[in-house]
PDB file of C-alpha atoms in Angstrom:
ATOM      1  CA  MET A  99     -67.567  14.625  55.067  1.00  0.00           C
ATOM      2  CA  ASN A 100     -70.017  14.192  52.227  1.00  0.00           C
ATOM      3  CA  LYS A 101     -73.398  12.749  53.079  1.00  0.00           C
ATOM      4  CA  ARG A 102     -73.557   9.201  51.800  1.00  0.00           C
ATOM      5  CA  HIS A 103     -76.428   7.321  50.374  1.00  0.00           C
ATOM      6  CA  ARG A 104     -77.063   3.870  49.130  1.00  0.00           C
ATOM      7  CA  VAL A 105     -77.299   3.838  45.379  1.00  0.00           C
ATOM      8  CA  SER A 106     -77.610   0.182  44.430  1.00  0.00           C
ATOM      9  CA  ALA A 107     -77.534  -3.413  45.515  1.00  0.00           C
ATOM     10  CA  ALA A 108     -75.948  -5.543  42.857  1.00  0.00           C
ATOM     11  CA  THR A 109     -75.802  -9.289  42.416  1.00  0.00           C
ATOM     12  CA  ALA A 110     -73.274 -11.384  40.591  1.00  0.00           C
ATOM     13  CA  VAL A 111     -74.078 -14.942  39.586  1.00  0.00           C
ATOM     14  CA  VAL A 112     -71.072 -17.207  39.445  1.00  0.00           C
ATOM     15  CA  GLY A 113     -70.489 -20.746  38.222  1.00  0.00           C
ATOM     16  CA  LEU A 114     -69.017 -23.737  39.976  1.00  0.00           C
ATOM     17  CA  VAL A 115     -66.899 -22.689  42.940  1.00  0.00           C
ATOM     18  CA  MET A 116     -63.256 -23.018  41.977  1.00  0.00           C
ATOM     19  CA  ALA A 117     -60.077 -22.765  43.995  1.00  0.00           C
ATOM     20  CA  CYS A 118     -58.253 -19.521  43.317  1.00  0.00           C
ATOM     21  CA  ALA A 119     -54.649 -18.632  44.041  1.00  0.00           C
ATOM     22  CA  HIS A 120     -54.922 -15.059  42.792  1.00  0.00           C
ATOM     23  CA  LEU A 121     -53.260 -13.535  45.843  1.00  0.00           C
ATOM     24  CA  MET A 122     -50.556 -16.113  46.491  1.00  0.00           C
ATOM     25  CA  GLY A 123     -47.081 -14.707  46.874  1.00  0.00           C
ATOM     26  CA  ALA A 124     -44.037 -14.813  49.100  1.00  0.00           C
ATOM     27  CA  THR A 125     -43.298 -11.102  49.337  1.00  0.00           C
ATOM     28  CA  ASN A 126     -45.114  -8.197  50.898  1.00  0.00           C
ATOM     29  CA  ALA A 127     -45.982  -6.621  47.534  1.00  0.00           C
ATOM     30  CA  TYR A 128     -46.749  -8.899  44.599  1.00  0.00           C
ATOM     31  CA  ALA A 129     -47.979  -8.359  41.082  1.00  0.00           C
ATOM     32  CA  ASP A 130     -47.627  -9.986  37.693  1.00  0.00           C
ATOM     33  CA  ASP A 131     -48.709  -9.305  34.132  1.00  0.00           C
ATOM     34  CA  VAL A 132     -51.229 -12.148  33.860  1.00  0.00           C
ATOM     35  CA  LYS A 133     -54.764 -10.778  33.614  1.00  0.00           C
ATOM     36  CA  PRO A 134     -57.463 -12.512  35.646  1.00  0.00           C
ATOM     37  CA  SER A 135     -60.035 -14.574  33.755  1.00  0.00           C
ATOM     38  CA  ALA A 136     -62.788 -12.307  35.103  1.00  0.00           C
ATOM     39  CA  PRO A 137     -62.846  -8.599  35.951  1.00  0.00           C
ATOM     40  CA  PRO A 138     -61.242  -7.848  39.328  1.00  0.00           C
ATOM     41  CA  GLY A 139     -63.746  -8.089  42.136  1.00  0.00           C
ATOM     42  CA  THR A 140     -66.149 -10.465  40.382  1.00  0.00           C
ATOM     43  CA  GLU A 141     -64.472 -13.671  41.472  1.00  0.00           C
ATOM     44  CA  PRO A 142     -66.800 -15.914  43.516  1.00  0.00           C
ATOM     45  CA  SER A 143     -66.747 -15.363  47.261  1.00  0.00           C
ATOM     46  CA  ALA A 144     -69.960 -17.117  48.298  1.00  0.00           C
ATOM     47  CA  VAL A 145     -70.053 -20.900  48.623  1.00  0.00           C
ATOM     48  CA  ALA A 146     -72.870 -23.382  48.188  1.00  0.00           C
ATOM     49  CA  PRO A 147     -74.555 -23.998  51.583  1.00  0.00           C
ATOM     50  CA  VAL A 148     -74.971 -27.739  51.036  1.00  0.00           C
ATOM     51  CA  PRO A 149     -73.693 -30.286  48.502  1.00  0.00           C
ATOM     52  CA  ILE A 150     -76.245 -31.350  45.880  1.00  0.00           C
ATOM     53  CA  ASP A 151     -76.504 -34.929  44.641  1.00  0.00           C
ATOM     54  CA  SER A 152     -77.717 -34.798  41.055  1.00  0.00           C
ATOM     55  CA  ASN A 153     -78.922 -38.405  41.388  1.00  0.00           C
ATOM     56  CA  ALA A 154     -81.027 -37.815  44.501  1.00  0.00           C
ATOM     57  CA  PRO A 155     -84.572 -39.170  43.837  1.00  0.00           C
ATOM     58  CA  GLY A 156     -86.115 -36.240  45.718  1.00  0.00           C
ATOM     59  CA  LEU A 157     -85.109 -33.902  42.898  1.00  0.00           C
ATOM     60  CA  LYS A 158     -87.648 -35.637  40.611  1.00  0.00           C
ATOM     61  CA  ILE A 159     -85.678 -34.873  37.470  1.00  0.00           C
ATOM     62  CA  PRO A 160     -87.526 -36.114  34.343  1.00  0.00           C
ATOM     63  CA  GLN A 161     -86.054 -39.168  32.657  1.00  0.00           C
ATOM     64  CA  GLY A 162     -83.149 -38.113  30.491  1.00  0.00           C
ATOM     65  CA  GLY A 163     -82.900 -34.750  32.222  1.00  0.00           C
ATOM     66  CA  THR A 164     -79.760 -33.453  33.915  1.00  0.00           C
ATOM     67  CA  LEU A 165     -79.090 -31.037  36.740  1.00  0.00           C
ATOM     68  CA  ALA A 166     -77.729 -27.691  35.583  1.00  0.00           C
ATOM     69  CA  PRO A 167     -74.346 -26.610  36.964  1.00  0.00           C
ATOM     70  CA  ILE A 168     -74.525 -25.261  40.516  1.00  0.00           C
ATOM     71  CA  LYS A 169     -74.754 -21.483  40.694  1.00  0.00           C
ATOM     72  CA  VAL A 170     -74.096 -19.405  43.788  1.00  0.00           C
ATOM     73  CA  LEU A 171     -75.742 -16.025  44.263  1.00  0.00           C
ATOM     74  CA  ASP A 172     -73.165 -13.614  45.636  1.00  0.00           C
ATOM     75  CA  ILE A 173     -74.888 -10.419  46.794  1.00  0.00           C
ATOM     76  CA  ALA A 174     -72.872  -7.208  46.723  1.00  0.00           C
ATOM     77  CA  GLU A 175     -74.017  -4.032  48.460  1.00  0.00           C
ATOM     78  CA  VAL A 176     -72.680  -0.815  46.933  1.00  0.00           C
ATOM     79  CA  VAL A 177     -72.633   2.543  48.735  1.00  0.00           C
ATOM     80  CA  GLU A 178     -71.340   5.699  47.029  1.00  0.00           C
ATOM     81  CA  ASP A 179     -70.928   9.178  48.455  1.00  0.00           C
ATOM     82  CA  LEU A 180     -72.852  12.001  46.828  1.00  0.00           C
ATOM     83  CA  GLY A 181     -69.947  13.219  44.728  1.00  0.00           C
ATOM     84  CA  GLY A 182     -69.077   9.732  43.572  1.00  0.00           C
ATOM     85  CA  GLU A 183     -65.526  10.260  44.812  1.00  0.00           C
ATOM     86  CA  GLN A 184     -65.565   7.152  46.986  1.00  0.00           C
ATOM     87  CA  ARG A 185     -67.445   3.904  46.505  1.00  0.00           C
ATOM     88  CA  ARG A 186     -67.723   1.003  48.937  1.00  0.00           C
ATOM     89  CA  GLN A 187     -68.749  -2.491  47.859  1.00  0.00           C
ATOM     90  CA  GLU A 188     -69.273  -5.317  50.340  1.00  0.00           C
ATOM     91  CA  THR A 189     -70.006  -8.999  49.900  1.00  0.00           C
ATOM     92  CA  ASN A 190     -70.254 -11.593  52.627  1.00  0.00           C
ATOM     93  CA  GLN A 191     -66.515 -12.167  52.262  1.00  0.00           C
ATOM     94  CA  THR A 192     -64.808  -8.961  51.103  1.00  0.00           C
ATOM     95  CA  VAL A 193     -64.760  -5.171  51.308  1.00  0.00           C
ATOM     96  CA  MET A 194     -63.750  -3.090  48.285  1.00  0.00           C
ATOM     97  CA  MET A 195     -63.075   0.647  48.476  1.00  0.00           C
ATOM     98  CA  ALA A 196     -62.747   2.593  45.220  1.00  0.00           C
ATOM     99  CA  LEU A 197     -61.338   6.126  45.175  1.00  0.00           C
ATOM    100  CA  GLN A 198     -61.563   8.294  42.078  1.00  0.00           C
ATOM    101  CA  SER A 199     -58.113   9.316  40.893  1.00  0.00           C
ATOM    102  CA  GLU A 200     -59.020  13.022  41.045  1.00  0.00           C
ATOM    103  CA  VAL A 201     -59.328  12.895  44.843  1.00  0.00           C
ATOM    104  CA  LEU A 202     -55.833  11.398  45.142  1.00  0.00           C
ATOM    105  CA  PHE A 203     -53.705  12.727  42.285  1.00  0.00           C
ATOM    106  CA  PRO A 204     -53.345  15.720  39.966  1.00  0.00           C
ATOM    107  CA  GLU A 205     -54.180  15.046  36.321  1.00  0.00           C
ATOM    108  CA  ASN A 206     -51.849  12.556  34.614  1.00  0.00           C
ATOM    109  CA  SER A 207     -49.780  12.200  37.800  1.00  0.00           C
ATOM    110  CA  ALA A 208     -49.003   9.562  40.422  1.00  0.00           C
ATOM    111  CA  VAL A 209     -47.948  12.122  43.066  1.00  0.00           C
ATOM    112  CA  PHE A 210     -50.462  12.502  45.890  1.00  0.00           C
ATOM    113  CA  ASN A 211     -52.380  15.704  46.499  1.00  0.00           C
ATOM    114  CA  ALA A 212     -52.817  17.166  49.989  1.00  0.00           C
ATOM    115  CA  GLN A 213     -55.995  15.221  50.838  1.00  0.00           C
ATOM    116  CA  ALA A 214     -54.883  11.797  49.652  1.00  0.00           C
ATOM    117  CA  ALA A 215     -53.026  10.560  52.735  1.00  0.00           C
ATOM    118  CA  ALA A 216     -55.989  11.047  55.100  1.00  0.00           C
ATOM    119  CA  ARG A 217     -58.351   9.111  52.811  1.00  0.00           C
ATOM    120  CA  ILE A 218     -55.930   6.212  52.428  1.00  0.00           C
ATOM    121  CA  GLN A 219     -55.119   6.116  56.143  1.00  0.00           C
ATOM    122  CA  ALA A 220     -58.838   5.789  56.919  1.00  0.00           C
ATOM    123  CA  ILE A 221     -58.978   2.714  54.690  1.00  0.00           C
ATOM    124  CA  ALA A 222     -55.806   1.355  56.293  1.00  0.00           C
ATOM    125  CA  ASN A 223     -57.445   1.683  59.721  1.00  0.00           C
ATOM    126  CA  GLU A 224     -60.350  -0.442  58.519  1.00  0.00           C
ATOM    127  CA  ILE A 225     -57.925  -3.029  57.154  1.00  0.00           C
ATOM    128  CA  ASN A 226     -56.446  -3.154  60.655  1.00  0.00           C
ATOM    129  CA  THR A 227     -59.924  -3.529  62.183  1.00  0.00           C
ATOM    130  CA  GLN A 228     -60.709  -6.409  59.823  1.00  0.00           C
ATOM    131  CA  LYS A 229     -57.290  -7.968  60.603  1.00  0.00           C
ATOM    132  CA  ALA A 230     -56.761  -8.508  56.882  1.00  0.00           C
ATOM    133  CA  THR A 231     -53.457 -10.025  55.811  1.00  0.00           C
ATOM    134  CA  ARG A 232     -54.082  -9.906  52.039  1.00  0.00           C
ATOM    135  CA  VAL A 233     -54.839  -6.631  50.295  1.00  0.00           C
ATOM    136  CA  ARG A 234     -55.384  -5.996  46.594  1.00  0.00           C
ATOM    137  CA  VAL A 235     -54.563  -2.547  45.195  1.00  0.00           C
ATOM    138  CA  PHE A 236     -55.666  -2.167  41.562  1.00  0.00           C
ATOM    139  CA  GLY A 237     -55.325   0.975  39.444  1.00  0.00           C
ATOM    140  CA  PHE A 238     -57.506   1.868  36.429  1.00  0.00           C
ATOM    141  CA  THR A 239     -57.729   4.692  33.886  1.00  0.00           C
ATOM    142  CA  ASP A 240     -60.252   5.814  31.284  1.00  0.00           C
ATOM    143  CA  ASP A 241     -59.784   5.114  27.554  1.00  0.00           C
ATOM    144  CA  GLN A 242     -58.200   8.461  26.716  1.00  0.00           C
ATOM    145  CA  GLY A 243     -54.588   8.303  25.528  1.00  0.00           C
ATOM    146  CA  SER A 244     -52.646   5.153  24.717  1.00  0.00           C
ATOM    147  CA  TYR A 245     -53.283   1.844  26.441  1.00  0.00           C
ATOM    148  CA  GLU A 246     -49.620   1.467  27.412  1.00  0.00           C
ATOM    149  CA  HIS A 247     -49.471   4.917  29.016  1.00  0.00           C
ATOM    150  CA  GLY A 248     -52.656   4.104  30.935  1.00  0.00           C
ATOM    151  CA  LYS A 249     -51.176   0.840  32.126  1.00  0.00           C
ATOM    152  CA  GLU A 250     -48.025   2.539  33.380  1.00  0.00           C
ATOM    153  CA  LEU A 251     -49.947   5.365  35.076  1.00  0.00           C
ATOM    154  CA  SER A 252     -52.497   3.048  36.705  1.00  0.00           C
ATOM    155  CA  LYS A 253     -49.692   0.849  38.078  1.00  0.00           C
ATOM    156  CA  GLN A 254     -47.769   3.855  39.402  1.00  0.00           C
ATOM    157  CA  ARG A 255     -50.891   5.084  41.186  1.00  0.00           C
ATOM    158  CA  ALA A 256     -51.564   1.631  42.648  1.00  0.00           C
ATOM    159  CA  ASP A 257     -47.948   1.479  43.860  1.00  0.00           C
ATOM    160  CA  ALA A 258     -48.310   4.894  45.515  1.00  0.00           C
ATOM    161  CA  VAL A 259     -51.502   3.860  47.320  1.00  0.00           C
ATOM    162  CA  GLN A 260     -49.929   0.588  48.481  1.00  0.00           C
ATOM    163  CA  ALA A 261     -46.912   2.424  49.867  1.00  0.00           C
ATOM    164  CA  GLU A 262     -49.187   4.823  51.781  1.00  0.00           C
ATOM    165  CA  LEU A 263     -51.308   1.948  53.121  1.00  0.00           C
ATOM    166  CA  ALA A 264     -48.171   0.212  54.374  1.00  0.00           C
ATOM    167  CA  LYS A 265     -47.424   3.190  56.635  1.00  0.00           C
ATOM    168  CA  THR A 266     -50.604   2.549  58.653  1.00  0.00           C
ATOM    169  CA  VAL A 267     -51.500  -1.115  58.159  1.00  0.00           C
ATOM    170  CA  THR A 268     -50.140  -2.986  61.171  1.00  0.00           C
ATOM    171  CA  SER A 269     -51.036  -6.592  60.348  1.00  0.00           C
ATOM    172  CA  PRO A 270     -47.773  -8.559  60.384  1.00  0.00           C
ATOM    173  CA  GLY A 271     -46.801 -10.193  57.103  1.00  0.00           C
ATOM    174  CA  VAL A 272     -49.581  -8.575  55.073  1.00  0.00           C
ATOM    175  CA  ILE A 273     -49.381  -9.489  51.382  1.00  0.00           C
ATOM    176  CA  TYR A 274     -50.230  -6.858  48.776  1.00  0.00           C
ATOM    177  CA  ASP A 275     -51.258  -7.671  45.223  1.00  0.00           C
ATOM    178  CA  VAL A 276     -50.585  -4.494  43.238  1.00  0.00           C
ATOM    179  CA  ARG A 277     -51.635  -4.132  39.589  1.00  0.00           C
ATOM    180  CA  GLY A 278     -52.356  -1.550  36.917  1.00  0.00           C
ATOM    181  CA  TYR A 279     -55.074  -2.346  34.377  1.00  0.00           C
ATOM    182  CA  SER A 280     -55.164   0.810  32.227  1.00  0.00           C
ATOM    183  CA  GLU A 281     -58.625   1.125  30.607  1.00  0.00           C
ATOM    184  CA  ASP A 282     -59.588  -2.529  31.170  1.00  0.00           C
ATOM    185  CA  TYR A 283     -62.686  -3.256  33.280  1.00  0.00           C
ATOM    186  CA  PRO A 284     -64.518   0.094  33.093  1.00  0.00           C
ATOM    187  CA  ILE A 285     -67.402   0.531  35.536  1.00  0.00           C
ATOM    188  CA  ALA A 286     -69.033   3.418  33.647  1.00  0.00           C
ATOM    189  CA  ASP A 287     -69.441   4.795  30.123  1.00  0.00           C
ATOM    190  CA  ASN A 288     -66.204   6.224  28.743  1.00  0.00           C
ATOM    191  CA  GLY A 289     -68.286   8.265  26.311  1.00  0.00           C
ATOM    192  CA  THR A 290     -68.992  10.911  28.975  1.00  0.00           C
ATOM    193  CA  GLU A 291     -66.697  12.809  31.312  1.00  0.00           C
ATOM    194  CA  GLU A 292     -68.803  11.704  34.272  1.00  0.00           C
ATOM    195  CA  GLY A 293     -68.250   8.087  33.283  1.00  0.00           C
ATOM    196  CA  ARG A 294     -64.543   8.586  32.638  1.00  0.00           C
ATOM    197  CA  LYS A 295     -64.136  10.090  36.132  1.00  0.00           C
ATOM    198  CA  LYS A 296     -65.577   6.913  37.650  1.00  0.00           C
ATOM    199  CA  ASN A 297     -63.280   4.743  35.547  1.00  0.00           C
ATOM    200  CA  ARG A 298     -60.187   6.652  36.672  1.00  0.00           C
ATOM    201  CA  ARG A 299     -59.879   5.003  40.066  1.00  0.00           C
ATOM    202  CA  VAL A 300     -57.857   2.926  42.524  1.00  0.00           C
ATOM    203  CA  GLU A 301     -59.586  -0.041  44.145  1.00  0.00           C
ATOM    204  CA  ILE A 302     -58.497  -1.463  47.514  1.00  0.00           C
ATOM    205  CA  THR A 303     -59.962  -4.875  48.360  1.00  0.00           C
ATOM    206  CA  PHE A 304     -59.502  -6.954  51.500  1.00  0.00           C
ATOM    207  CA  PRO A 305     -61.318  -9.845  53.227  1.00  0.00           C
ATOM    208  CA  ARG A 306     -63.771  -9.330  56.063  1.00  0.00           C
ATOM    209  CA  SER A 307     -62.721 -10.849  59.375  1.00  0.00           C
ATOM    210  CA  THR A 308     -66.330 -11.933  59.981  1.00  0.00           C
ATOM    211  CA  PRO A 309     -68.573 -12.777  56.985  1.00  0.00           C
ATOM    212  CA  ALA A 310     -71.655 -10.614  56.653  1.00  0.00           C
ATOM    213  CA  GLY A 311     -74.641 -12.057  58.477  1.00  0.00           C
ATOM    214  CA  ALA A 312     -72.527 -14.156  60.838  1.00  0.00           C
ATOM    215  CA  SER A 313     -73.334 -13.942  64.514  1.00  0.00           C
TER     216      SER A 313
END
């Protein structure tokens, strides 16, 4: 196992907390062609600790002034192994595991290599530990080749990972949201091979059973 080290702690500032039905569905594997309004994984998960009354006199807002929209700081901790093959991102509500495509599939293929099953089963075991019943499996490519080919390949890879997860995940009635996004939502510079490797990935996201920091 590669030695792991913490490489960054990122924050995402979000606007007013809004209800989201992104993962709703009646079947065990669900996906559609509607893109989210924000990149996958950046939807708000933190909530405001207390309601704020913009008319409260204690705020001492100058005459004619208004209270800016409420913003919630959602802190994400990112840990990446030394080779960058696997990346883990946690917020107080969710866990996201990203695997570079090269550690799962041969080039331009959605057929697993010999090491893929063990990596995916390890993630499935954590999904079981967290007792998650909703799991997102999103595939991504770099910007090489046509967009449509990337979309097809990224979806095929996401489907393959979901099918492998389902062999180990034991939560009854788990709902999977499976999508392929082609070159959309890059996390690194597509101008370098190192960046393109990071962009060619499958992300698996699931809720924590106990929010971070809870006792």
